[in-house]
XYZ file of C-alpha atoms in Angstrom:
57
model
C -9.934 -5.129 -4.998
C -9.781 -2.628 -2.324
C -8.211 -0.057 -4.199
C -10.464 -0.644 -7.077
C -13.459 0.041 -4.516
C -11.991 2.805 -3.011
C -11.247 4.155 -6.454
C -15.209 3.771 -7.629
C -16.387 5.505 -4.526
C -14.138 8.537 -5.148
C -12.184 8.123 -1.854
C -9.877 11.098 -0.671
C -7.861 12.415 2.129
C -5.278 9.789 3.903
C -5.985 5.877 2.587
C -3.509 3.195 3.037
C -4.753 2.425 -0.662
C -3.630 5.826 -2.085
C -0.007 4.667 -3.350
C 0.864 8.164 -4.660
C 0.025 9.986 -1.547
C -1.935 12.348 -3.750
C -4.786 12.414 -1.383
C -7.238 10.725 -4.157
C -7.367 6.732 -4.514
C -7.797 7.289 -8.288
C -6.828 5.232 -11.270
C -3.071 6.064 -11.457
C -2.875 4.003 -8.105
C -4.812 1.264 -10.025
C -2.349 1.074 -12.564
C 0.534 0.859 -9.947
C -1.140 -1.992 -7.970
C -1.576 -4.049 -11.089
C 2.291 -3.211 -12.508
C 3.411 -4.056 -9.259
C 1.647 -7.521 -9.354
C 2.376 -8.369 -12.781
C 5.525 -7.451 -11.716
C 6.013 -9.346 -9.027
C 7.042 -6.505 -6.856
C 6.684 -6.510 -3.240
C 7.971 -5.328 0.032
C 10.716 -6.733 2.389
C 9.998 -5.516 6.017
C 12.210 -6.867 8.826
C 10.710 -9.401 11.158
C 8.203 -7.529 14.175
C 10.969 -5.140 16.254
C 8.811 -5.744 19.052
C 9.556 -9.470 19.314
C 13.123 -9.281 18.993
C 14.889 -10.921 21.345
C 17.090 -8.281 23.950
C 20.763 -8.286 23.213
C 23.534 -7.936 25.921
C 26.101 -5.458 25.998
């Protein structure tokens, strides 16, 4: 919904939303949001680094 917002309002410059890094939250990052959930298609991101536990050398 965000992106679909964002793309209404004409939104430009840097926006996590703009998936094309274009500069423009337009419709061609509409399409890729929706292929990407019909998809299934997500992203795997290791656990916080932050939190990791210190390891011994």
């Amino acid at each position: 919904m965000n992106i679909y917002n964002l793309n209404v309002n004409s939104a430009y410059s840097y926006q996590p939303a703009d998936l094309t890094g274009d500069g423009f939250v337009d419709f061609v990052d509409l399409i890729m949001d929706y292929n990407n959930n019909v998809n299934g298609i997500g992203m795997n991101t290791p656990q916080n680094p932050a939190k990791r536990p210190m390891q011994s050398r």
